[in-house]
GROMACS .gro file of C-alpha atoms in nm:
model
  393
    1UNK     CA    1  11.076   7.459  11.930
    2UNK     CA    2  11.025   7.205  11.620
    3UNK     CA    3  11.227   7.236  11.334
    4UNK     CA    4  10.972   7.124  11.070
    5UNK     CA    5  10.648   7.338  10.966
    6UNK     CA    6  10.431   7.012  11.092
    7UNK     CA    7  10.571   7.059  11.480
    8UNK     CA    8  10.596   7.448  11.446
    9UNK     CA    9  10.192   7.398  11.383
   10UNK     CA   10  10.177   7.159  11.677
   11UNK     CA   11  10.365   7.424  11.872
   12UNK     CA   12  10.112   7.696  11.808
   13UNK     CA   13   9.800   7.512  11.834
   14UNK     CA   14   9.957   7.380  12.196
   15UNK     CA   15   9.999   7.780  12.318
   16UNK     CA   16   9.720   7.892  12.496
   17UNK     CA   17   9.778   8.293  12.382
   18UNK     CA   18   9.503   8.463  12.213
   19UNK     CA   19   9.681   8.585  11.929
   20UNK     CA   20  10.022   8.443  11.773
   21UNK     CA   21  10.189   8.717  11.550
   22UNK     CA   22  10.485   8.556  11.327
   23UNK     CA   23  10.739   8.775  11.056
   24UNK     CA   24  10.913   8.563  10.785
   25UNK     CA   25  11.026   8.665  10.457
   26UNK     CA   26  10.819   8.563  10.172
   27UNK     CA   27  10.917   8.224  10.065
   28UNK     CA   28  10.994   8.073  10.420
   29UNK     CA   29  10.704   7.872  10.465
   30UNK     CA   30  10.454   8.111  10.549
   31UNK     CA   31  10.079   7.953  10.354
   32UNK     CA   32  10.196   7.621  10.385
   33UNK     CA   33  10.227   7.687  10.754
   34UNK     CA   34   9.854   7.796  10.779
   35UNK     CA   35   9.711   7.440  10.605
   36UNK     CA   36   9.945   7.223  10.800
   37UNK     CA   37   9.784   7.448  11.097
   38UNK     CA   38   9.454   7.382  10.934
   39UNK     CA   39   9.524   7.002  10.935
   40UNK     CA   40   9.592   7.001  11.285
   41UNK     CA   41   9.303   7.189  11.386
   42UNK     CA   42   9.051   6.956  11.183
   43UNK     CA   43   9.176   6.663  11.099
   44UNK     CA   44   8.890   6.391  11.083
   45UNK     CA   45   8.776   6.711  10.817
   46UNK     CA   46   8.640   6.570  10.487
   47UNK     CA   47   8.490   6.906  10.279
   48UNK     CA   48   8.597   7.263  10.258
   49UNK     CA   49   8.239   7.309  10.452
   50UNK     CA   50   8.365   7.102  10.754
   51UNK     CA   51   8.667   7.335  10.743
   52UNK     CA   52   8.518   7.684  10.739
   53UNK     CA   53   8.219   7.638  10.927
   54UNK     CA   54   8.362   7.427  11.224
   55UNK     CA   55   8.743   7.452  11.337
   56UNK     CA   56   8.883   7.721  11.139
   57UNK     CA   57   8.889   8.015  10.932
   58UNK     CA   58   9.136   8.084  10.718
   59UNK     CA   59   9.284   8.342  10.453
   60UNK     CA   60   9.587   8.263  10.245
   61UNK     CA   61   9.653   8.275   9.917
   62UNK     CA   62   9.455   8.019   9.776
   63UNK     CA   63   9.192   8.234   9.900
   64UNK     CA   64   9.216   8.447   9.566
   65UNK     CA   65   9.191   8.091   9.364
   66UNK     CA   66   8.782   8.132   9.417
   67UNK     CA   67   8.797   8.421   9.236
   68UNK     CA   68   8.848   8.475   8.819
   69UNK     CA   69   8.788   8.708   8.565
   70UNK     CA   70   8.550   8.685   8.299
   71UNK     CA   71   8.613   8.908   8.046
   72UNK     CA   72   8.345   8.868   7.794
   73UNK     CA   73   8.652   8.843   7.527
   74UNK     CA   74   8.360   8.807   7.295
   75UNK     CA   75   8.213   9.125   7.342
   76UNK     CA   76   8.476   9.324   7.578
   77UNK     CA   77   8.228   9.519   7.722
   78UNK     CA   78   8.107   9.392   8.036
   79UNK     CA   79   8.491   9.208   8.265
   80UNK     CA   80   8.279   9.035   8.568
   81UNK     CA   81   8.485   8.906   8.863
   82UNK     CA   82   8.323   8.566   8.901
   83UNK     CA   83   8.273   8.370   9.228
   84UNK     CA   84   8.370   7.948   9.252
   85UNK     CA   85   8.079   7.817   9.427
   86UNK     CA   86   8.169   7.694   9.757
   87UNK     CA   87   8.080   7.653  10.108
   88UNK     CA   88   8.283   8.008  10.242
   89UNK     CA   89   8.142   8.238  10.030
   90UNK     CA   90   7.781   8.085   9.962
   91UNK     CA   91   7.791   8.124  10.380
   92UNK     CA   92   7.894   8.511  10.401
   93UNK     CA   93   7.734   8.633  10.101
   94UNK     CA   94   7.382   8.433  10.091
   95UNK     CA   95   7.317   8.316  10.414
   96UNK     CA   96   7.499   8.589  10.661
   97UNK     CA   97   7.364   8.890  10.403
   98UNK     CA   98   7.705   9.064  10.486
   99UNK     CA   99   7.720   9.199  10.116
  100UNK     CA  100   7.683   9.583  10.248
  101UNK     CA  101   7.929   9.538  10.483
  102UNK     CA  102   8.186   9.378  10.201
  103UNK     CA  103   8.125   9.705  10.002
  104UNK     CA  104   8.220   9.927  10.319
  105UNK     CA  105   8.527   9.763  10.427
  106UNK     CA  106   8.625   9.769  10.015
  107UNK     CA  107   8.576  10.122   9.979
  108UNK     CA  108   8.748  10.170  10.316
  109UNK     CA  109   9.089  10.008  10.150
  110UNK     CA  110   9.046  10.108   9.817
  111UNK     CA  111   8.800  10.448   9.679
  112UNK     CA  112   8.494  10.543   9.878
  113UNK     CA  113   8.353  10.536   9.502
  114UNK     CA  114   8.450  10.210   9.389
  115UNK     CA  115   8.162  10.018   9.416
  116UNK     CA  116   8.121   9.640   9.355
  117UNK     CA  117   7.756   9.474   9.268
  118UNK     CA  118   7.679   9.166   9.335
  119UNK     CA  119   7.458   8.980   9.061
  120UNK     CA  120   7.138   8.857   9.126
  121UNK     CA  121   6.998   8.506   8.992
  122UNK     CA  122   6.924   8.543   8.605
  123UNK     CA  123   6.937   8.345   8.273
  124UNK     CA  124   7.177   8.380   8.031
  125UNK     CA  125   6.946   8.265   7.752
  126UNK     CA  126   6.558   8.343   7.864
  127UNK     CA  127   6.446   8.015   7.656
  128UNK     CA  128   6.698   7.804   7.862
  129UNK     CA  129   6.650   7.719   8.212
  130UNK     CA  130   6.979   7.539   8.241
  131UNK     CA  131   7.164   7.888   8.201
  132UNK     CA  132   7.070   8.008   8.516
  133UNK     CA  133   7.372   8.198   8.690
  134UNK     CA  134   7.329   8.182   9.075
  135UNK     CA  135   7.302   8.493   9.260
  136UNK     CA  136   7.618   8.580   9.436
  137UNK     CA  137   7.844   8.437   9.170
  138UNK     CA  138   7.946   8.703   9.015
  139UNK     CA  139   8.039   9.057   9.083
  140UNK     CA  140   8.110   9.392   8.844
  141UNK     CA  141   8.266   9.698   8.947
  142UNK     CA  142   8.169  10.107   8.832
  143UNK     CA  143   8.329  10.413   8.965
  144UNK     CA  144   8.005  10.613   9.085
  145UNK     CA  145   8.122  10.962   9.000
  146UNK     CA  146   7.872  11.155   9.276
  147UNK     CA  147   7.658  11.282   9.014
  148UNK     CA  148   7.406  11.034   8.975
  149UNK     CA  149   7.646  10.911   8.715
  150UNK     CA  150   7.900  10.593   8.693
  151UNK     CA  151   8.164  10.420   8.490
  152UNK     CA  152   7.972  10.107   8.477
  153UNK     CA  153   8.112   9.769   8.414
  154UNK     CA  154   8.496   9.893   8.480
  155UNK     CA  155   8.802   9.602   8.527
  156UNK     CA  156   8.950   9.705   8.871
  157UNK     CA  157   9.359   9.641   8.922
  158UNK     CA  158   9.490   9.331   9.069
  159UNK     CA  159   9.544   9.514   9.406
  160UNK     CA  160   9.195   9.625   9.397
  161UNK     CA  161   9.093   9.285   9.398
  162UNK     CA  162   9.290   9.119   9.611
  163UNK     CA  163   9.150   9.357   9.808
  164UNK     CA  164   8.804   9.317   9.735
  165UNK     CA  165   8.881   8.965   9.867
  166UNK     CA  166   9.002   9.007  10.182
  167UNK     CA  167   8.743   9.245  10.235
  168UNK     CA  168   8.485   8.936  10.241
  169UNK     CA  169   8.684   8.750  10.473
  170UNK     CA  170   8.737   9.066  10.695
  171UNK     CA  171   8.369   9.115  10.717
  172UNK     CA  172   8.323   8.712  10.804
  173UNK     CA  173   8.559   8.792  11.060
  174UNK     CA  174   8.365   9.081  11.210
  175UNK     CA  175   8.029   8.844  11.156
  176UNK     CA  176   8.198   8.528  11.362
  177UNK     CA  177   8.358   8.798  11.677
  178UNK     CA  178   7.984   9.003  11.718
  179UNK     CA  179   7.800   8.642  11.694
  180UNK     CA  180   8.047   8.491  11.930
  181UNK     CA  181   8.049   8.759  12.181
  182UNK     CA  182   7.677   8.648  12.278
  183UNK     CA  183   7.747   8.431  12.604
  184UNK     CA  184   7.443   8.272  12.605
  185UNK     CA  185   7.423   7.978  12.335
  186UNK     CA  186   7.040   8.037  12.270
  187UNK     CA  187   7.097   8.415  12.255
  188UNK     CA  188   7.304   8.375  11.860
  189UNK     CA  189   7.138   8.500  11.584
  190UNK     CA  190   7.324   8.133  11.460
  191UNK     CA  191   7.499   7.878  11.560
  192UNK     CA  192   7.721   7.762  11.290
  193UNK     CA  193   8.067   7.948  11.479
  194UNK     CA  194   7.971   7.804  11.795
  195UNK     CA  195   8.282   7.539  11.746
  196UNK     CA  196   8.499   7.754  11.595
  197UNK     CA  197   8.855   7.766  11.735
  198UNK     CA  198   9.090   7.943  11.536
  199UNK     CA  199   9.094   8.228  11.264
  200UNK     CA  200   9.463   8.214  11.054
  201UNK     CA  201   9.548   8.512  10.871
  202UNK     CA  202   9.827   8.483  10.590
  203UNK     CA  203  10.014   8.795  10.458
  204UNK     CA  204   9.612   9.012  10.373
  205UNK     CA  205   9.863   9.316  10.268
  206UNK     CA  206  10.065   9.271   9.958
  207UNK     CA  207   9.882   9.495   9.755
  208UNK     CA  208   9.843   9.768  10.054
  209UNK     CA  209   9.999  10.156  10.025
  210UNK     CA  210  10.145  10.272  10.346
  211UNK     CA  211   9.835  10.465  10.472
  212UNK     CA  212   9.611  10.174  10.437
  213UNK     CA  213   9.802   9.893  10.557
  214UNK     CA  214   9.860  10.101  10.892
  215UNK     CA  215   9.522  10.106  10.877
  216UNK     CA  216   9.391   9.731  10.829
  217UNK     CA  217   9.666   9.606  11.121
  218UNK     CA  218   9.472   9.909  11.364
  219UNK     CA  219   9.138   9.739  11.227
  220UNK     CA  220   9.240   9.365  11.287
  221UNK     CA  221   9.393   9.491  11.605
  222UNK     CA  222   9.111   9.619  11.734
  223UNK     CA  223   8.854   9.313  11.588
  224UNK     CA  224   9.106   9.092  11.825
  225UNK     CA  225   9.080   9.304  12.102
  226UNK     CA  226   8.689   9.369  12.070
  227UNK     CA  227   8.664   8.929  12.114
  228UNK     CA  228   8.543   8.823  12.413
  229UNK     CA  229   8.509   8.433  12.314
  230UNK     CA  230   8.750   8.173  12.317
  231UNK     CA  231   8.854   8.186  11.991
  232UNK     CA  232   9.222   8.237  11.908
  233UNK     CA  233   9.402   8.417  11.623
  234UNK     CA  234   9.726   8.333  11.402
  235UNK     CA  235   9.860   8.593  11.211
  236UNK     CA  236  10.166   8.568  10.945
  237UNK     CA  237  10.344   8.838  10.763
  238UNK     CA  238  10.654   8.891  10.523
  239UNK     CA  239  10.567   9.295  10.595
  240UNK     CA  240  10.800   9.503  10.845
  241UNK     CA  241  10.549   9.822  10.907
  242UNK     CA  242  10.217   9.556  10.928
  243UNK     CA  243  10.421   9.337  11.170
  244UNK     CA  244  10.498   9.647  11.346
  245UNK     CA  245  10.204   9.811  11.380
  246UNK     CA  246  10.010   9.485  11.489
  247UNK     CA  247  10.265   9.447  11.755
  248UNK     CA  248  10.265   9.795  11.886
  249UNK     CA  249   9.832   9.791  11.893
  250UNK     CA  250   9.826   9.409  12.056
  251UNK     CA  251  10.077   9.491  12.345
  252UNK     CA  252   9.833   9.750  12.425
  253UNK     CA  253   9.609   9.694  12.680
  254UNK     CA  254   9.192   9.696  12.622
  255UNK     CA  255   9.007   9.741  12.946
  256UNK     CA  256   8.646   9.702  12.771
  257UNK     CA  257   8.703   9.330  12.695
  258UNK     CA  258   8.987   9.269  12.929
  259UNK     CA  259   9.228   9.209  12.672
  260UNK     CA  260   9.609   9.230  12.825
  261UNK     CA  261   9.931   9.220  12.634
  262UNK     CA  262  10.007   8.846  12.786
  263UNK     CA  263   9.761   8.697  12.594
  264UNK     CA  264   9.982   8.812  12.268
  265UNK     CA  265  10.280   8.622  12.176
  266UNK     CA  266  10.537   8.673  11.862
  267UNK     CA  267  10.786   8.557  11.660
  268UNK     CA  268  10.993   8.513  11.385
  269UNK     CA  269  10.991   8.225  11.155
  270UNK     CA  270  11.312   8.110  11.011
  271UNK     CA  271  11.380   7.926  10.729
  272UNK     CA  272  11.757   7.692  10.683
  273UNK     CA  273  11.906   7.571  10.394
  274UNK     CA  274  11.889   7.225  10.486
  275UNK     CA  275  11.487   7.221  10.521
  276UNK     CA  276  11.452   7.283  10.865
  277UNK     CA  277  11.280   7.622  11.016
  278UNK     CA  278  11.292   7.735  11.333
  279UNK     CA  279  11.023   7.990  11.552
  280UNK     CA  280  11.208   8.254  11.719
  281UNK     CA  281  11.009   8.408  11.991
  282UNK     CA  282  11.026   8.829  11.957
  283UNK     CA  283  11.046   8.991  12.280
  284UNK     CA  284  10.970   9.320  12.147
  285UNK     CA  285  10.967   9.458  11.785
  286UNK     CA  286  11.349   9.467  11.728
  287UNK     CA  287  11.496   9.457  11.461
  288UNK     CA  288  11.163   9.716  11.354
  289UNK     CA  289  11.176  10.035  11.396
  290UNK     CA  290  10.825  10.110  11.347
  291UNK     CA  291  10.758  10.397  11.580
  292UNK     CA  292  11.086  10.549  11.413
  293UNK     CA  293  10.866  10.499  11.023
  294UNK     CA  294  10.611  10.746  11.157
  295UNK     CA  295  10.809  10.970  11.273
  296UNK     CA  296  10.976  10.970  10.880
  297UNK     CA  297  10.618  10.946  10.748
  298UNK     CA  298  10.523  11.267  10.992
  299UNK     CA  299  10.861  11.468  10.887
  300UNK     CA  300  10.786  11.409  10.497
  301UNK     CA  301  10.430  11.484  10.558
  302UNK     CA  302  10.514  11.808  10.688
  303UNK     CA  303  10.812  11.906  10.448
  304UNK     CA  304  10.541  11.851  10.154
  305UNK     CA  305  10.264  11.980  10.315
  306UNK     CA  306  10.038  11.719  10.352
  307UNK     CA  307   9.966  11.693  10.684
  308UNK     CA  308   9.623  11.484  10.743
  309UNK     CA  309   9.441  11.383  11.063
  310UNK     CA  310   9.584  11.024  11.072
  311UNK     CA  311   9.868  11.195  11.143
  312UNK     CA  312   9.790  11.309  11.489
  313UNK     CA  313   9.790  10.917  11.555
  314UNK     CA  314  10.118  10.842  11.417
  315UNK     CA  315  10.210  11.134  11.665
  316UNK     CA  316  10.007  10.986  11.964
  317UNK     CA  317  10.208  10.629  11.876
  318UNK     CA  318  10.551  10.814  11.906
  319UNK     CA  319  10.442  10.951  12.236
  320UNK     CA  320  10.289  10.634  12.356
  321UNK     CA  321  10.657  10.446  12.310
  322UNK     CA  322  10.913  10.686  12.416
  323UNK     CA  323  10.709  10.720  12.723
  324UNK     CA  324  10.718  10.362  12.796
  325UNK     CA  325  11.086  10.365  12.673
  326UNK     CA  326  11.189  10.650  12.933
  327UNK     CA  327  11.016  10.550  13.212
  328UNK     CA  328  10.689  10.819  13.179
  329UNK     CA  329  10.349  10.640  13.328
  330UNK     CA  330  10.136  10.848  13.074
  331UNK     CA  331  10.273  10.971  12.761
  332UNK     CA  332  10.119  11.306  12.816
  333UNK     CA  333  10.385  11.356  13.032
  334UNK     CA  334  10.632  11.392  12.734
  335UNK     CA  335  10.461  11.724  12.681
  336UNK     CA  336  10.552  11.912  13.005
  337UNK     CA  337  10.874  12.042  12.882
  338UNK     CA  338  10.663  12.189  12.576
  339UNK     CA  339  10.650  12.562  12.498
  340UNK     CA  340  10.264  12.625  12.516
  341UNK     CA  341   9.922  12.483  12.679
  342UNK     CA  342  10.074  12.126  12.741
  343UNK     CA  343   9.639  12.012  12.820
  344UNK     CA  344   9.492  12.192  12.477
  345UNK     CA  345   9.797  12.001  12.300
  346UNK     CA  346   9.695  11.658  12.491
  347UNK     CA  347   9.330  11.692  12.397
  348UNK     CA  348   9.425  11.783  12.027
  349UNK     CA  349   9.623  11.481  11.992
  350UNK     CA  350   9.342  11.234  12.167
  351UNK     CA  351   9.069  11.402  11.980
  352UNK     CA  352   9.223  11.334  11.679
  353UNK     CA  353   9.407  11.019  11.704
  354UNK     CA  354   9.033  10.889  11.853
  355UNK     CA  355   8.883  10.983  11.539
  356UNK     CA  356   9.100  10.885  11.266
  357UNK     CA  357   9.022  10.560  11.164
  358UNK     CA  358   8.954  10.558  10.826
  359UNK     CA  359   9.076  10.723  10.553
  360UNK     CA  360   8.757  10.876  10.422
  361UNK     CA  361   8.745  11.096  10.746
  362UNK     CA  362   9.098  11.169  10.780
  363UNK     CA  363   9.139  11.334  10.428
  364UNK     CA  364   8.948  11.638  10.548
  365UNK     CA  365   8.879  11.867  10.818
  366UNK     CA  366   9.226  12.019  10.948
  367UNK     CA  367   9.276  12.377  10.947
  368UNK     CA  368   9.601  12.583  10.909
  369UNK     CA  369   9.641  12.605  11.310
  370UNK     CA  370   9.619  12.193  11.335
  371UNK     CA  371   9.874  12.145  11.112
  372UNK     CA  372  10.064  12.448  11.247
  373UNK     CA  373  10.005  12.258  11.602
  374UNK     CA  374  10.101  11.908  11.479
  375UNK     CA  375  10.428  12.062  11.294
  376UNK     CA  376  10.509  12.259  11.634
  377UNK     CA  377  10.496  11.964  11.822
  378UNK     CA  378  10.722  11.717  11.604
  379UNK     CA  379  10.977  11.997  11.633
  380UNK     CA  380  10.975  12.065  11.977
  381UNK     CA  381  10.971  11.711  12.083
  382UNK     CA  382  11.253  11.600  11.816
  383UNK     CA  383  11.484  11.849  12.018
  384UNK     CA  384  11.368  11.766  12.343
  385UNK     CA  385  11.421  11.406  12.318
  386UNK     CA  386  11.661  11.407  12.082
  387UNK     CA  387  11.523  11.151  11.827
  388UNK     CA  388  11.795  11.190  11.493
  389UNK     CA  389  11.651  11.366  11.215
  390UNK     CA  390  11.599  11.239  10.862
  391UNK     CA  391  11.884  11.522  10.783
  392UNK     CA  392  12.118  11.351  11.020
  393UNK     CA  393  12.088  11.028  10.809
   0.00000   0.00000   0.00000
């Protein structure tokens, strides 16, 4: 492997795996890693346009430089989050249409009633033509209260915009996979990705709770898994549980799409104190310990009664590696020794964990014997297999 970030690029772009999953600590190199990658990928590249539309998509943190507050200081009555012109989002918000979807995938991460609005063309002064604000270049925020009432015009956090962002770049993402997915050339509703090689994702999670950020590694999982094109996928990360979660979902197998484990490779990217870095391939998820977090995230659920159906996946994701761990072909098969109906447990657990995706759904909808069941089953399995117990810390 190279020991500067220039041949560490040139080593990924020469690997021929579908995805490329790399942990470093913030600080080691992780952003300028993705435009050195960039550079590679295009480098005859003259405009941002050339960039996004042909070679490569990709989020970082200069991502969040197209976006600024106005705050009408003047007036202080109407904070609009305002849009740079430029090539990525005139693409995904005018000519893809994909502002619905933006609005779903926001309230997915953030409030199902935390809505965003995207501005359509007006004039600032109605005598002036030349203070015409575009449509799309601005967006403003209210908190829809279910009533047919809303707290219009509201200032949303700084984590509620960064992840308003990468909620525009998630949906591109979804956009560029369904178009490219379409075999035949003359089939695409457009043929703008049709050259498109790469899609680099940089750290999308600072500003993520626990719940969530489980949540968008499942989702970008599962967008990588649901490709059926060519196109190949970098991610970076300074997070443990993302890292882990991404590598538990991507060394699973996806027999729709024919995705297999071997296309995945990871690593971890070190940083010296003479300059040089060095890539460290991961053969598993050591040092992580992420299917040992859930179980700690389903003990403290349980001890403060807030068990929810998201849970019954953490559960299914235990199962899924101590069965590989010990040897079991299905993890079903960890549930034999269980007191009980070992089959209505297994189809609990799968029709859950199948429909616990997102967080609006997973809120609701368990009754005192589910969480009885789900408590049951930590128990009994904790003993069985003899995982130590937050009280044996």
């Amino acid at each position: 492997m190279s020991n500067t970030l220039e041949g560490i690029a040139q080593d990924l772009k020469n690997t021929d795996k579908k995805v490329q999953l790399i942990y470093a600590f913030n600080g080691s190199g992780k952003t300028r890693l993705s435009k050195e990658f960039t550079k590679l990928v295009s480098p005859s590249a003259t405009s941002e346009e050339e960039l996004t539309r042909n070679r490569i998509l990709y989020y970082n943190a200069f991502t969040e430089d197209l976006f600024s507050w106005d705050n009408d200081l003047e007036n202080d009555i109407e904070p609009k989050l305002k849009i740079q012109p430029n090539s990525f989002t005139n693409w995904i918000l005018q000519d893809q249409g994909q502002d619905q979807n933006i609005m779903t995938n926001f309230q997915r991460y953030t409030h199902e009633r935390l809505t965003p609005h995207f501005n359509e063309e007006y004039l600032k002064d109605e005598d002036d033509p030349n203070s015409k604000v575009e449509a799309f270049s601005e967006v403003s925020f209210s908190f829809e209260s279910g009533d047919n009432e809303s707290s219009e015009n509201i200032k949303i956090s700084k984590g509620e915009e960064s992840n308003f962002i990468w909620s525009i770049f998630y949906s591109l993402i979804e956009e560029v996979i369904n178009v490219l997915n379409i075999p035949e050339l003359g089939d695409r509703d457009t043929n703008q990705f049709d050259n498109l090689e790469y899609i680099f994702i940089d750290d999308p999670v600072s500003s993520l709770d626990e719940n969530h950020l489980i949540e968008l590694a499942v989702d970008v999982s599962q967008l990588i898994k649901n490709s059926t094109s060519n196109i190949k996928f970098v991610i970076t990360t300074h997070n443990p549980l993302f890292y882990n979660v991404l590598h538990n979902e991507l060394n699973t197998p996806y027999r729709p799409t024919g995705y297999r484990p071997r296309d995945f490779k990871k690593y971890r990217l070190e940083k010296f104190e003479n300059g040089f870095y060095e890539l460290i391939e991961q053969p598993n998820d050591s040092p992580f310990s992420y299917h040992l977090f859930l179980k700690e995230e389903l003990e403290k659920a349980i001890d403060e009664g807030q068990i929810h159906k998201y849970h019954f996946n953490f559960l299914r994701n235990i199962l899924e590696k101590t069965s590989t761990f010990l040897g079991y072909s299905k993890w079903g098969d960890l549930l034999e020794p269980i007191e009980g109906d070992r089959d209505a447990y297994e189809s609990r657990i799968i029709n859950f964990s199948s429909h616990s995706k997102h967080s609006s759904d997973e809120v609701i909808g368990l009754t005192d014997s589910d969480k009885n069941v789900l408590t049951n089953l930590v128990n009994q399995i904790t003993q069985i297999y003899r995982f130590k117990t937050t009280s044996d810390s």
